[in-house]
Amino acid sequence: MTRPMRVLGIDPGLTRCGMGVVEGMVRRPLTLIDVNVLRTTSTLPVAERLVSIERGIDAWLDEHQPDAVAVERVFARSDSSTIMGTAQASGIALVCAARRGLPV
């Protein structure tokens, strides 16, 4: 690798979707480029919230031009009410990356 690789990491969530961009090379420390949290309100319909997340992720893909996207896997925990929203936000992140041909 002759140039740094840039990765957009996404911690999916319907209420809070965390994003961070890092850049680095093999055997070199990573550099943090930017971090953000996309927030949606629970008073909006789920479909509108997902559109808002999609727009936010697309804007970051445009701004930061990553070489790859990493999406945290959904895991079940004691509060099962959040699993569906997290899975839906994860799907949006995967679609945004796939639409641009980016490896996930």
Short mmCIF file of N, CA and C in Angstrom, two decimals:
data_model
loop_
_atom_site.label_atom_id
_atom_site.label_comp_id
_atom_site.label_asym_id
_atom_site.label_seq_id
_atom_site.Cartn_x
_atom_site.Cartn_y
_atom_site.Cartn_z
N MET A 1 0.85 -1.17 0.00
CA MET A 1 0.00 0.00 0.00
C MET A 1 0.90 1.24 0.00
N THR A 2 0.73 2.09 -0.98
CA THR A 2 1.57 3.28 -1.08
C THR A 2 0.89 4.53 -0.56
N ARG A 3 -0.40 4.47 -0.37
CA ARG A 3 -1.10 5.63 0.17
C ARG A 3 -1.98 5.17 1.33
N PRO A 4 -2.30 6.08 2.23
CA PRO A 4 -3.14 5.70 3.37
C PRO A 4 -4.51 5.20 2.91
N MET A 5 -5.06 4.26 3.67
CA MET A 5 -6.43 3.79 3.43
C MET A 5 -7.35 4.53 4.38
N ARG A 6 -8.48 4.94 3.86
CA ARG A 6 -9.46 5.68 4.65
C ARG A 6 -10.70 4.80 4.84
N VAL A 7 -11.15 4.67 6.10
CA VAL A 7 -12.29 3.82 6.41
C VAL A 7 -13.32 4.62 7.20
N LEU A 8 -14.57 4.50 6.77
CA LEU A 8 -15.70 5.07 7.52
C LEU A 8 -16.28 3.95 8.37
N GLY A 9 -16.23 4.12 9.68
CA GLY A 9 -16.81 3.16 10.61
C GLY A 9 -18.17 3.65 11.06
N ILE A 10 -19.14 2.74 11.09
CA ILE A 10 -20.50 3.10 11.46
C ILE A 10 -20.99 2.20 12.59
N ASP A 11 -21.47 2.82 13.65
CA ASP A 11 -22.11 2.12 14.78
C ASP A 11 -23.60 2.40 14.63
N PRO A 12 -24.34 1.49 13.97
CA PRO A 12 -25.71 1.79 13.59
C PRO A 12 -26.67 1.88 14.77
N GLY A 13 -27.62 2.76 14.63
CA GLY A 13 -28.69 2.91 15.61
C GLY A 13 -29.76 3.79 15.03
N LEU A 14 -30.99 3.56 15.41
CA LEU A 14 -32.09 4.34 14.87
C LEU A 14 -32.18 5.72 15.52
N THR A 15 -31.90 5.79 16.80
CA THR A 15 -31.93 7.07 17.51
C THR A 15 -30.59 7.80 17.41
N ARG A 16 -29.50 7.02 17.54
CA ARG A 16 -28.14 7.57 17.43
C ARG A 16 -27.32 6.63 16.57
N CYS A 17 -26.81 7.16 15.48
CA CYS A 17 -25.97 6.38 14.56
C CYS A 17 -24.59 7.03 14.57
N GLY A 18 -23.63 6.35 15.18
CA GLY A 18 -22.28 6.91 15.30
C GLY A 18 -21.46 6.66 14.05
N MET A 19 -20.63 7.63 13.71
CA MET A 19 -19.75 7.51 12.54
C MET A 19 -18.38 8.07 12.87
N GLY A 20 -17.36 7.43 12.33
CA GLY A 20 -16.01 7.91 12.51
C GLY A 20 -15.18 7.55 11.30
N VAL A 21 -14.29 8.43 10.93
CA VAL A 21 -13.41 8.20 9.79
C VAL A 21 -11.97 8.15 10.29
N VAL A 22 -11.27 7.07 9.93
CA VAL A 22 -9.85 6.93 10.26
C VAL A 22 -9.07 6.69 8.98
N GLU A 23 -7.80 7.00 9.06
CA GLU A 23 -6.92 6.81 7.91
C GLU A 23 -5.62 6.21 8.42
N GLY A 24 -5.06 5.31 7.65
CA GLY A 24 -3.81 4.72 8.10
C GLY A 24 -3.15 3.83 7.07
N MET A 25 -1.96 3.40 7.43
CA MET A 25 -1.17 2.50 6.59
C MET A 25 -0.67 1.36 7.48
N VAL A 26 -0.27 0.28 6.85
CA VAL A 26 0.26 -0.86 7.57
C VAL A 26 1.47 -0.43 8.40
N ARG A 27 1.49 -0.90 9.65
CA ARG A 27 2.57 -0.62 10.60
C ARG A 27 2.72 0.87 10.94
N ARG A 28 1.66 1.61 10.79
CA ARG A 28 1.66 3.02 11.16
C ARG A 28 0.42 3.28 12.03
N PRO A 29 0.50 4.24 12.93
CA PRO A 29 -0.68 4.56 13.75
C PRO A 29 -1.81 5.12 12.87
N LEU A 30 -3.04 4.82 13.28
CA LEU A 30 -4.19 5.40 12.59
C LEU A 30 -4.33 6.86 12.96
N THR A 31 -4.90 7.62 12.04
CA THR A 31 -5.21 9.02 12.28
C THR A 31 -6.72 9.19 12.26
N LEU A 32 -7.26 9.79 13.30
CA LEU A 32 -8.69 10.09 13.35
C LEU A 32 -8.95 11.32 12.50
N ILE A 33 -9.84 11.18 11.53
CA ILE A 33 -10.16 12.29 10.62
C ILE A 33 -11.38 13.07 11.12
N ASP A 34 -12.43 12.35 11.52
CA ASP A 34 -13.67 13.03 11.94
C ASP A 34 -14.58 12.04 12.66
N VAL A 35 -15.45 12.56 13.51
CA VAL A 35 -16.48 11.76 14.18
C VAL A 35 -17.79 12.54 14.17
N ASN A 36 -18.89 11.81 14.24
CA ASN A 36 -20.20 12.45 14.24
C ASN A 36 -21.24 11.46 14.75
N VAL A 37 -22.37 11.98 15.19
CA VAL A 37 -23.51 11.16 15.56
C VAL A 37 -24.72 11.70 14.82
N LEU A 38 -25.35 10.83 14.02
CA LEU A 38 -26.62 11.18 13.38
C LEU A 38 -27.72 10.87 14.38
N ARG A 39 -28.56 11.84 14.66
CA ARG A 39 -29.64 11.65 15.63
C ARG A 39 -30.99 11.78 14.94
N THR A 40 -31.93 10.91 15.33
CA THR A 40 -33.31 11.05 14.86
C THR A 40 -34.21 11.00 16.07
N THR A 41 -35.35 11.62 15.96
CA THR A 41 -36.28 11.67 17.07
C THR A 41 -37.32 10.56 16.95
N SER A 42 -37.68 10.01 18.08
CA SER A 42 -38.63 8.90 18.10
C SER A 42 -40.04 9.32 17.74
N THR A 43 -40.30 10.62 17.62
CA THR A 43 -41.64 11.08 17.25
C THR A 43 -41.89 10.98 15.75
N LEU A 44 -40.83 10.79 14.96
CA LEU A 44 -40.99 10.63 13.51
C LEU A 44 -41.26 9.17 13.17
N PRO A 45 -41.97 8.92 12.06
CA PRO A 45 -42.14 7.54 11.61
C PRO A 45 -40.79 6.92 11.28
N VAL A 46 -40.68 5.61 11.47
CA VAL A 46 -39.41 4.91 11.25
C VAL A 46 -38.89 5.14 9.83
N ALA A 47 -39.75 5.11 8.84
CA ALA A 47 -39.30 5.31 7.46
C ALA A 47 -38.60 6.66 7.28
N GLU A 48 -39.15 7.71 7.88
CA GLU A 48 -38.53 9.04 7.79
C GLU A 48 -37.19 9.07 8.53
N ARG A 49 -37.12 8.37 9.63
CA ARG A 49 -35.87 8.32 10.39
C ARG A 49 -34.79 7.62 9.57
N LEU A 50 -35.16 6.55 8.87
CA LEU A 50 -34.20 5.82 8.04
C LEU A 50 -33.72 6.67 6.87
N VAL A 51 -34.62 7.46 6.29
CA VAL A 51 -34.22 8.36 5.21
C VAL A 51 -33.22 9.39 5.74
N SER A 52 -33.44 9.89 6.93
CA SER A 52 -32.53 10.86 7.53
C SER A 52 -31.15 10.24 7.75
N ILE A 53 -31.12 9.00 8.21
CA ILE A 53 -29.84 8.30 8.41
C ILE A 53 -29.15 8.09 7.07
N GLU A 54 -29.92 7.68 6.07
CA GLU A 54 -29.34 7.47 4.73
C GLU A 54 -28.71 8.76 4.20
N ARG A 55 -29.42 9.85 4.32
CA ARG A 55 -28.88 11.14 3.85
C ARG A 55 -27.61 11.52 4.59
N GLY A 56 -27.58 11.29 5.90
CA GLY A 56 -26.40 11.61 6.69
C GLY A 56 -25.20 10.76 6.29
N ILE A 57 -25.42 9.47 6.09
CA ILE A 57 -24.32 8.59 5.68
C ILE A 57 -23.84 8.96 4.29
N ASP A 58 -24.77 9.21 3.37
CA ASP A 58 -24.38 9.62 2.02
C ASP A 58 -23.57 10.91 2.04
N ALA A 59 -23.95 11.85 2.88
CA ALA A 59 -23.21 13.11 2.97
C ALA A 59 -21.78 12.85 3.45
N TRP A 60 -21.62 11.95 4.42
CA TRP A 60 -20.28 11.63 4.90
C TRP A 60 -19.47 10.89 3.85
N LEU A 61 -20.10 10.02 3.10
CA LEU A 61 -19.40 9.33 2.02
C LEU A 61 -18.93 10.34 0.98
N ASP A 62 -19.76 11.33 0.67
CA ASP A 62 -19.36 12.38 -0.27
C ASP A 62 -18.20 13.20 0.28
N GLU A 63 -18.31 13.58 1.54
CA GLU A 63 -17.31 14.47 2.15
C GLU A 63 -15.96 13.79 2.36
N HIS A 64 -15.98 12.55 2.84
CA HIS A 64 -14.73 11.90 3.27
C HIS A 64 -14.16 10.90 2.27
N GLN A 65 -14.93 10.51 1.27
CA GLN A 65 -14.44 9.63 0.20
C GLN A 65 -13.65 8.43 0.74
N PRO A 66 -14.27 7.59 1.59
CA PRO A 66 -13.53 6.45 2.14
C PRO A 66 -13.25 5.38 1.09
N ASP A 67 -12.25 4.56 1.39
CA ASP A 67 -11.92 3.42 0.53
C ASP A 67 -12.74 2.19 0.91
N ALA A 68 -13.26 2.19 2.14
CA ALA A 68 -14.05 1.06 2.64
C ALA A 68 -14.95 1.56 3.77
N VAL A 69 -15.94 0.74 4.09
CA VAL A 69 -16.87 1.05 5.18
C VAL A 69 -16.90 -0.14 6.12
N ALA A 70 -16.86 0.12 7.42
CA ALA A 70 -16.99 -0.92 8.44
C ALA A 70 -18.26 -0.65 9.23
N VAL A 71 -19.13 -1.65 9.31
CA VAL A 71 -20.39 -1.49 10.03
C VAL A 71 -20.40 -2.48 11.19
N GLU A 72 -20.62 -1.96 12.39
CA GLU A 72 -20.68 -2.83 13.56
C GLU A 72 -21.85 -3.79 13.40
N ARG A 73 -21.62 -5.04 13.72
CA ARG A 73 -22.67 -6.05 13.62
C ARG A 73 -23.69 -5.85 14.73
N VAL A 74 -24.93 -6.15 14.40
CA VAL A 74 -26.01 -6.08 15.39
C VAL A 74 -25.90 -7.30 16.29
N PHE A 75 -26.04 -7.07 17.59
CA PHE A 75 -26.04 -8.20 18.52
C PHE A 75 -27.22 -8.03 19.48
N ALA A 76 -27.74 -9.15 19.94
CA ALA A 76 -28.88 -9.13 20.85
C ALA A 76 -28.38 -8.86 22.26
N ARG A 77 -29.08 -8.00 22.94
CA ARG A 77 -28.78 -7.75 24.34
C ARG A 77 -30.09 -7.77 25.11
N SER A 78 -30.08 -7.40 26.33
CA SER A 78 -31.28 -7.55 27.15
C SER A 78 -32.44 -6.70 26.67
N ASP A 79 -32.18 -5.56 26.05
CA ASP A 79 -33.25 -4.67 25.58
C ASP A 79 -33.57 -5.00 24.12
N SER A 80 -34.43 -5.97 23.90
CA SER A 80 -34.73 -6.43 22.54
C SER A 80 -35.52 -5.41 21.73
N SER A 81 -36.07 -4.38 22.36
CA SER A 81 -36.84 -3.38 21.62
C SER A 81 -35.98 -2.54 20.68
N THR A 82 -34.68 -2.49 20.92
CA THR A 82 -33.79 -1.68 20.07
C THR A 82 -33.18 -2.48 18.92
N ILE A 83 -33.33 -3.80 18.95
CA ILE A 83 -32.67 -4.64 17.95
C ILE A 83 -33.16 -4.33 16.54
N MET A 84 -34.46 -4.21 16.35
CA MET A 84 -35.01 -3.99 15.01
C MET A 84 -34.52 -2.67 14.43
N GLY A 85 -34.58 -1.59 15.18
CA GLY A 85 -34.11 -0.29 14.69
C GLY A 85 -32.63 -0.30 14.36
N THR A 86 -31.85 -0.98 15.20
CA THR A 86 -30.42 -1.08 14.94
C THR A 86 -30.16 -1.86 13.66
N ALA A 87 -30.90 -2.95 13.46
CA ALA A 87 -30.75 -3.75 12.25
C ALA A 87 -31.17 -2.95 11.01
N GLN A 88 -32.22 -2.16 11.13
CA GLN A 88 -32.66 -1.35 10.00
C GLN A 88 -31.62 -0.29 9.65
N ALA A 89 -31.05 0.36 10.65
CA ALA A 89 -30.01 1.36 10.41
C ALA A 89 -28.76 0.71 9.81
N SER A 90 -28.45 -0.50 10.26
CA SER A 90 -27.32 -1.24 9.71
C SER A 90 -27.55 -1.53 8.23
N GLY A 91 -28.75 -1.93 7.88
CA GLY A 91 -29.08 -2.19 6.48
C GLY A 91 -28.92 -0.96 5.62
N ILE A 92 -29.32 0.19 6.14
CA ILE A 92 -29.16 1.45 5.40
C ILE A 92 -27.68 1.72 5.14
N ALA A 93 -26.84 1.51 6.15
CA ALA A 93 -25.39 1.74 5.99
C ALA A 93 -24.82 0.80 4.93
N LEU A 94 -25.24 -0.45 4.94
CA LEU A 94 -24.76 -1.42 3.95
C LEU A 94 -25.18 -1.02 2.55
N VAL A 95 -26.41 -0.58 2.39
CA VAL A 95 -26.90 -0.15 1.08
C VAL A 95 -26.14 1.08 0.58
N CYS A 96 -25.90 2.04 1.45
CA CYS A 96 -25.16 3.24 1.04
C CYS A 96 -23.77 2.88 0.53
N ALA A 97 -23.10 1.97 1.22
CA ALA A 97 -21.75 1.55 0.79
C ALA A 97 -21.83 0.76 -0.52
N ALA A 98 -22.76 -0.17 -0.59
CA ALA A 98 -22.88 -1.02 -1.79
C ALA A 98 -23.23 -0.20 -3.03
N ARG A 99 -24.06 0.80 -2.85
CA ARG A 99 -24.46 1.66 -3.97
C ARG A 99 -23.24 2.33 -4.62
N ARG A 100 -22.20 2.57 -3.82
CA ARG A 100 -20.97 3.21 -4.32
C ARG A 100 -19.88 2.21 -4.65
N GLY A 101 -20.18 0.93 -4.49
CA GLY A 101 -19.18 -0.09 -4.79
C GLY A 101 -18.08 -0.19 -3.76
N LEU A 102 -18.32 0.29 -2.55
CA LEU A 102 -17.30 0.25 -1.50
C LEU A 102 -17.34 -1.09 -0.76
N PRO A 103 -16.18 -1.66 -0.48
CA PRO A 103 -16.17 -2.89 0.31
C PRO A 103 -16.61 -2.60 1.75
N VAL A 104 -17.32 -3.57 2.31
CA VAL A 104 -17.80 -3.45 3.70
C VAL A 104 -17.14 -4.54 4.49
#
